[in-house]
PDB file of C-alpha atoms in Angstrom:
ATOM      1  CA  MET A   1      66.664 103.364 207.181  1.00 46.00           C
ATOM      2  CA  THR A   2      65.703  99.810 208.077  1.00 47.00           C
ATOM      3  CA  THR A   3      68.027  97.286 209.694  1.00 50.00           C
ATOM      4  CA  THR A   4      68.280  93.845 208.106  1.00 51.00           C
ATOM      5  CA  THR A   5      67.112  90.959 210.236  1.00 51.00           C
ATOM      6  CA  ASN A   6      68.004  87.308 210.459  1.00 57.00           C
ATOM      7  CA  THR A   7      64.794  85.285 210.055  1.00 62.00           C
ATOM      8  CA  THR A   8      65.574  83.294 213.237  1.00 75.00           C
ATOM      9  CA  GLU A   9      66.074  86.434 215.339  1.00 86.00           C
ATOM     10  CA  THR A  10      63.614  86.784 218.218  1.00 91.00           C
ATOM     11  CA  CYS A  11      61.503  89.918 217.835  1.00 95.00           C
ATOM     12  CA  LEU A  12      62.541  92.783 220.119  1.00 94.00           C
ATOM     13  CA  CYS A  13      58.916  93.487 221.065  1.00 95.00           C
ATOM     14  CA  GLY A  14      59.024  90.789 223.736  1.00 91.00           C
ATOM     15  CA  SER A  15      56.512  88.390 222.185  1.00 92.00           C
ATOM     16  CA  GLY A  16      59.020  85.537 222.045  1.00 92.00           C
ATOM     17  CA  LEU A  17      58.246  84.982 218.336  1.00 94.00           C
ATOM     18  CA  HIS A  18      60.683  85.288 215.454  1.00 95.00           C
ATOM     19  CA  TYR A  19      60.662  88.710 213.810  1.00 95.00           C
ATOM     20  CA  PRO A  20      59.086  87.630 210.455  1.00 94.00           C
ATOM     21  CA  GLU A  21      56.204  85.900 212.290  1.00 94.00           C
ATOM     22  CA  CYS A  22      55.704  88.850 214.609  1.00 95.00           C
ATOM     23  CA  CYS A  23      56.349  92.533 213.892  1.00 97.00           C
ATOM     24  CA  GLY A  24      57.960  91.786 210.529  1.00 96.00           C
ATOM     25  CA  ARG A  25      54.572  90.980 209.038  1.00 95.00           C
ATOM     26  CA  TYR A  26      53.287  94.410 210.090  1.00 97.00           C
ATOM     27  CA  HIS A  27      56.417  96.238 208.980  1.00 97.00           C
ATOM     28  CA  GLY A  28      56.012  94.659 205.554  1.00 92.00           C
ATOM     29  CA  GLY A  29      52.646  96.403 205.180  1.00 91.00           C
ATOM     30  CA  LYS A  30      50.604  93.293 204.380  1.00 88.00           C
ATOM     31  CA  HIS A  31      49.017  92.957 207.822  1.00 95.00           C
ATOM     32  CA  TYR A  32      47.867  95.440 210.455  1.00 97.00           C
ATOM     33  CA  PRO A  33      47.918  94.993 214.228  1.00 97.00           C
ATOM     34  CA  SER A  34      44.471  94.057 215.566  1.00 97.00           C
ATOM     35  CA  THR A  35      45.005  95.573 219.029  1.00 98.00           C
ATOM     36  CA  ALA A  36      46.602  98.685 220.492  1.00 98.00           C
ATOM     37  CA  GLU A  37      49.132  96.499 222.313  1.00 98.00           C
ATOM     38  CA  ALA A  38      50.160  94.769 219.074  1.00 97.00           C
ATOM     39  CA  LEU A  39      50.647  98.198 217.477  1.00 98.00           C
ATOM     40  CA  MET A  40      52.719  99.341 220.471  1.00 98.00           C
ATOM     41  CA  ARG A  41      54.923  96.273 220.173  1.00 98.00           C
ATOM     42  CA  SER A  42      55.353  96.742 216.416  1.00 98.00           C
ATOM     43  CA  ARG A  43      56.188 100.442 216.855  1.00 98.00           C
ATOM     44  CA  PHE A  44      58.828  99.613 219.482  1.00 98.00           C
ATOM     45  CA  SER A  45      60.369  97.100 217.115  1.00 97.00           C
ATOM     46  CA  ALA A  46      60.199  99.641 214.265  1.00 97.00           C
ATOM     47  CA  TYR A  47      61.831 102.290 216.453  1.00 95.00           C
ATOM     48  CA  ALA A  48      64.646  99.892 217.349  1.00 95.00           C
ATOM     49  CA  ARG A  49      65.112  99.165 213.631  1.00 95.00           C
ATOM     50  CA  ARG A  50      64.813 102.878 212.747  1.00 96.00           C
ATOM     51  CA  ASP A  51      61.953 102.158 210.351  1.00 97.00           C
ATOM     52  CA  VAL A  52      60.785 105.749 209.803  1.00 97.00           C
ATOM     53  CA  ASP A  53      58.133 104.865 207.215  1.00 96.00           C
ATOM     54  CA  TYR A  54      56.350 102.425 209.523  1.00 97.00           C
ATOM     55  CA  LEU A  55      56.457 104.818 212.466  1.00 97.00           C
ATOM     56  CA  LEU A  56      54.992 107.686 210.454  1.00 97.00           C
ATOM     57  CA  ASN A  57      52.364 105.475 208.784  1.00 97.00           C
ATOM     58  CA  THR A  58      51.110 104.224 212.161  1.00 98.00           C
ATOM     59  CA  TRP A  59      50.889 107.697 213.731  1.00 98.00           C
ATOM     60  CA  ASP A  60      47.549 109.539 213.835  1.00 97.00           C
ATOM     61  CA  THR A  61      47.706 112.261 211.158  1.00 95.00           C
ATOM     62  CA  GLY A  62      46.565 114.949 213.604  1.00 95.00           C
ATOM     63  CA  LYS A  63      49.565 114.316 215.892  1.00 95.00           C
ATOM     64  CA  ARG A  64      52.177 112.956 213.472  1.00 96.00           C
ATOM     65  CA  PRO A  65      55.417 114.922 213.071  1.00 95.00           C
ATOM     66  CA  ALA A  66      56.541 115.915 209.584  1.00 95.00           C
ATOM     67  CA  ALA A  67      59.641 113.723 209.893  1.00 95.00           C
ATOM     68  CA  ILE A  68      61.664 111.557 212.273  1.00 95.00           C
ATOM     69  CA  ASP A  69      65.419 112.090 212.311  1.00 94.00           C
ATOM     70  CA  PHE A  70      67.482 109.131 213.500  1.00 93.00           C
ATOM     71  CA  SER A  71      70.801 110.632 212.361  1.00 93.00           C
ATOM     72  CA  LYS A  72      71.881 111.452 215.934  1.00 91.00           C
ATOM     73  CA  GLU A  73      70.194 108.452 217.578  1.00 89.00           C
ATOM     74  CA  THR A  74      72.752 106.373 219.493  1.00 93.00           C
ATOM     75  CA  ALA A  75      70.445 104.316 221.726  1.00 93.00           C
ATOM     76  CA  GLN A  76      70.411 100.561 221.226  1.00 95.00           C
ATOM     77  CA  TRP A  77      66.901  99.466 222.161  1.00 95.00           C
ATOM     78  CA  GLN A  78      66.980  96.205 224.106  1.00 94.00           C
ATOM     79  CA  LYS A  79      63.597  95.203 225.470  1.00 94.00           C
ATOM     80  CA  LEU A  80      59.952  96.173 225.810  1.00 96.00           C
ATOM     81  CA  THR A  81      57.804  95.300 228.812  1.00 95.00           C
ATOM     82  CA  ILE A  82      54.070  95.910 228.686  1.00 95.00           C
ATOM     83  CA  VAL A  83      52.939  97.076 232.135  1.00 95.00           C
ATOM     84  CA  GLY A  84      49.231  97.107 231.323  1.00 96.00           C
ATOM     85  CA  THR A  85      46.507  97.928 228.826  1.00 97.00           C
ATOM     86  CA  LYS A  86      43.112  99.582 229.023  1.00 98.00           C
ATOM     87  CA  LYS A  87      40.701  98.797 226.222  1.00 98.00           C
ATOM     88  CA  GLY A  88      42.490  98.640 222.853  1.00 98.00           C
ATOM     89  CA  THR A  89      41.045  95.277 221.814  1.00 97.00           C
ATOM     90  CA  ALA A  90      39.889  94.441 218.310  1.00 95.00           C
ATOM     91  CA  HIS A  91      36.386  95.587 219.339  1.00 96.00           C
ATOM     92  CA  ASP A  92      37.424  98.983 220.761  1.00 98.00           C
ATOM     93  CA  ASN A  93      38.095 102.322 219.071  1.00 97.00           C
ATOM     94  CA  LYS A  94      40.434 103.686 221.744  1.00 98.00           C
ATOM     95  CA  GLY A  95      43.111 102.129 223.868  1.00 98.00           C
ATOM     96  CA  ILE A  96      45.883 102.851 226.333  1.00 98.00           C
ATOM     97  CA  VAL A  97      49.116 100.894 226.658  1.00 98.00           C
ATOM     98  CA  GLU A  98      51.529 101.428 229.540  1.00 97.00           C
ATOM     99  CA  PHE A  99      55.019 100.135 228.872  1.00 97.00           C
ATOM    100  CA  LYS A 100      58.674 100.272 229.813  1.00 96.00           C
ATOM    101  CA  ALA A 101      61.297 100.378 227.100  1.00 96.00           C
ATOM    102  CA  PHE A 102      64.895  99.552 227.943  1.00 95.00           C
ATOM    103  CA  TYR A 103      67.925 100.699 225.987  1.00 96.00           C
ATOM    104  CA  GLN A 104      71.669 101.025 226.162  1.00 96.00           C
ATOM    105  CA  GLN A 105      73.549 104.212 225.376  1.00 94.00           C
ATOM    106  CA  ASP A 106      77.268 104.861 225.812  1.00 92.00           C
ATOM    107  CA  GLY A 107      77.623 101.597 227.732  1.00 92.00           C
ATOM    108  CA  GLU A 108      74.955 102.533 230.288  1.00 94.00           C
ATOM    109  CA  ASP A 109      71.507 100.971 230.749  1.00 94.00           C
ATOM    110  CA  TYR A 110      68.442 103.248 230.647  1.00 95.00           C
ATOM    111  CA  PHE A 111      64.670 102.909 230.695  1.00 94.00           C
ATOM    112  CA  MET A 112      61.634 104.912 229.674  1.00 95.00           C
ATOM    113  CA  HIS A 113      58.208 104.353 231.269  1.00 96.00           C
ATOM    114  CA  GLU A 114      55.363 105.717 229.143  1.00 97.00           C
ATOM    115  CA  ILE A 115      51.595 105.654 228.887  1.00 98.00           C
ATOM    116  CA  SER A 116      50.533 105.812 225.223  1.00 98.00           C
ATOM    117  CA  ARG A 117      47.124 106.479 223.697  1.00 98.00           C
ATOM    118  CA  PHE A 118      45.870 104.803 220.541  1.00 98.00           C
ATOM    119  CA  VAL A 119      42.850 105.304 218.290  1.00 98.00           C
ATOM    120  CA  LYS A 120      41.309 103.091 215.652  1.00 97.00           C
ATOM    121  CA  THR A 121      40.606 104.882 212.369  1.00 95.00           C
ATOM    122  CA  HIS A 122      39.172 103.055 209.342  1.00 94.00           C
ATOM    123  CA  SER A 123      39.715  99.703 211.111  1.00 94.00           C
ATOM    124  CA  ARG A 124      43.427 100.443 211.752  1.00 97.00           C
ATOM    125  CA  TRP A 125      45.058 101.178 215.071  1.00 98.00           C
ATOM    126  CA  LEU A 126      47.154 104.357 215.153  1.00 98.00           C
ATOM    127  CA  TYR A 127      49.438 105.865 217.789  1.00 98.00           C
ATOM    128  CA  LEU A 128      47.973 109.124 219.080  1.00 98.00           C
ATOM    129  CA  ASP A 129      50.377 110.355 221.767  1.00 97.00           C
ATOM    130  CA  GLY A 130      52.068 109.423 225.002  1.00 97.00           C
ATOM    131  CA  VAL A 131      53.121 110.728 228.387  1.00 97.00           C
ATOM    132  CA  ILE A 132      56.461 109.716 229.881  1.00 95.00           C
ATOM    133  CA  LYS A 133      55.980 108.764 233.543  1.00 94.00           C
ATOM    134  CA  ALA A 134      59.655 108.197 234.278  1.00 92.00           C
ATOM    135  CA  ALA A 135      62.959 107.866 232.461  1.00 91.00           C
ATOM    136  CA  GLY A 136      66.564 107.523 233.453  1.00 91.00           C
ATOM    137  CA  LYS A 137      69.399 105.203 234.257  1.00 91.00           C
ATOM    138  CA  VAL A 138      68.628 101.701 235.385  1.00 88.00           C
ATOM    139  CA  ALA A 139      69.854 101.511 238.986  1.00 78.00           C
ATOM    140  CA  ALA A 140      72.514  98.949 239.774  1.00 58.00           C
ATOM    141  CA  MET A 141      70.960  96.177 241.826  1.00 48.00           C
ATOM    142  CA  THR A 142      72.747  94.422 244.660  1.00 50.00           C
ATOM    143  CA  ASP A 143      69.831  92.066 245.379  1.00 54.00           C
ATOM    144  CA  THR A 144      68.757  90.358 242.159  1.00 59.00           C
ATOM    145  CA  GLY A 145      66.055  88.047 243.475  1.00 65.00           C
ATOM    146  CA  LYS A 146      62.407  88.116 242.412  1.00 66.00           C
ATOM    147  CA  ASN A 147      61.493  90.059 245.564  1.00 71.00           C
ATOM    148  CA  ALA A 148      64.193  92.685 245.027  1.00 69.00           C
ATOM    149  CA  PRO A 149      63.182  96.220 244.061  1.00 68.00           C
ATOM    150  CA  CYS A 150      62.924  96.583 240.307  1.00 71.00           C
ATOM    151  CA  SER A 151      65.990  98.170 238.727  1.00 64.00           C
ATOM    152  CA  CYS A 152      63.846 100.478 236.568  1.00 67.00           C
ATOM    153  CA  GLY A 153      63.123 102.641 239.604  1.00 60.00           C
ATOM    154  CA  SER A 154      59.360 102.007 239.756  1.00 66.00           C
ATOM    155  CA  GLY A 155      59.437 101.164 243.456  1.00 66.00           C
ATOM    156  CA  LYS A 156      57.749  97.816 242.775  1.00 72.00           C
ATOM    157  CA  LYS A 157      59.244  94.386 243.337  1.00 71.00           C
ATOM    158  CA  PHE A 158      61.023  92.982 240.281  1.00 69.00           C
ATOM    159  CA  LYS A 159      58.527  90.087 240.016  1.00 71.00           C
ATOM    160  CA  ARG A 160      55.592  92.558 239.836  1.00 75.00           C
ATOM    161  CA  CYS A 161      57.281  94.927 237.374  1.00 75.00           C
ATOM    162  CA  CYS A 162      59.886  94.108 234.735  1.00 71.00           C
ATOM    163  CA  GLY A 163      60.089  90.459 235.785  1.00 68.00           C
ATOM    164  CA  ARG A 164      56.596  89.741 234.465  1.00 65.00           C
TER     165      ARG A 164
END
């Protein structure tokens, strides 16, 4: 199932671009992400849109599940923040992307902090697997300045974490 998108809607991946100019061009199958980070962003956007075909097609065949079932999925994915990358450029064959994904479920705000591995096969980046570092409710913040602790629970200042 794929959600329809207004062509002026900003892409959920956090690029600041409109969806058709960003992840929409990958989801359409005419272009492929040139970096592991671009694939991570497009997969986040696809997950938020419940685009099963794109998710499965960008998963390494050795690790890919037989199916993805969104029938019980109630999370509304809100935002992606890339924490960092290691390799994963157009010239690499392997890459790591660390990210935080934020979502809302039952009126509560949550986050997931993951480190994902990617491989390039036949000139295409594919998701290999990931390890969740932390996940849970976003803590309510009383101090909302740039020097306040980040609400995702990382222990870092907001300006050095999700505020980037």
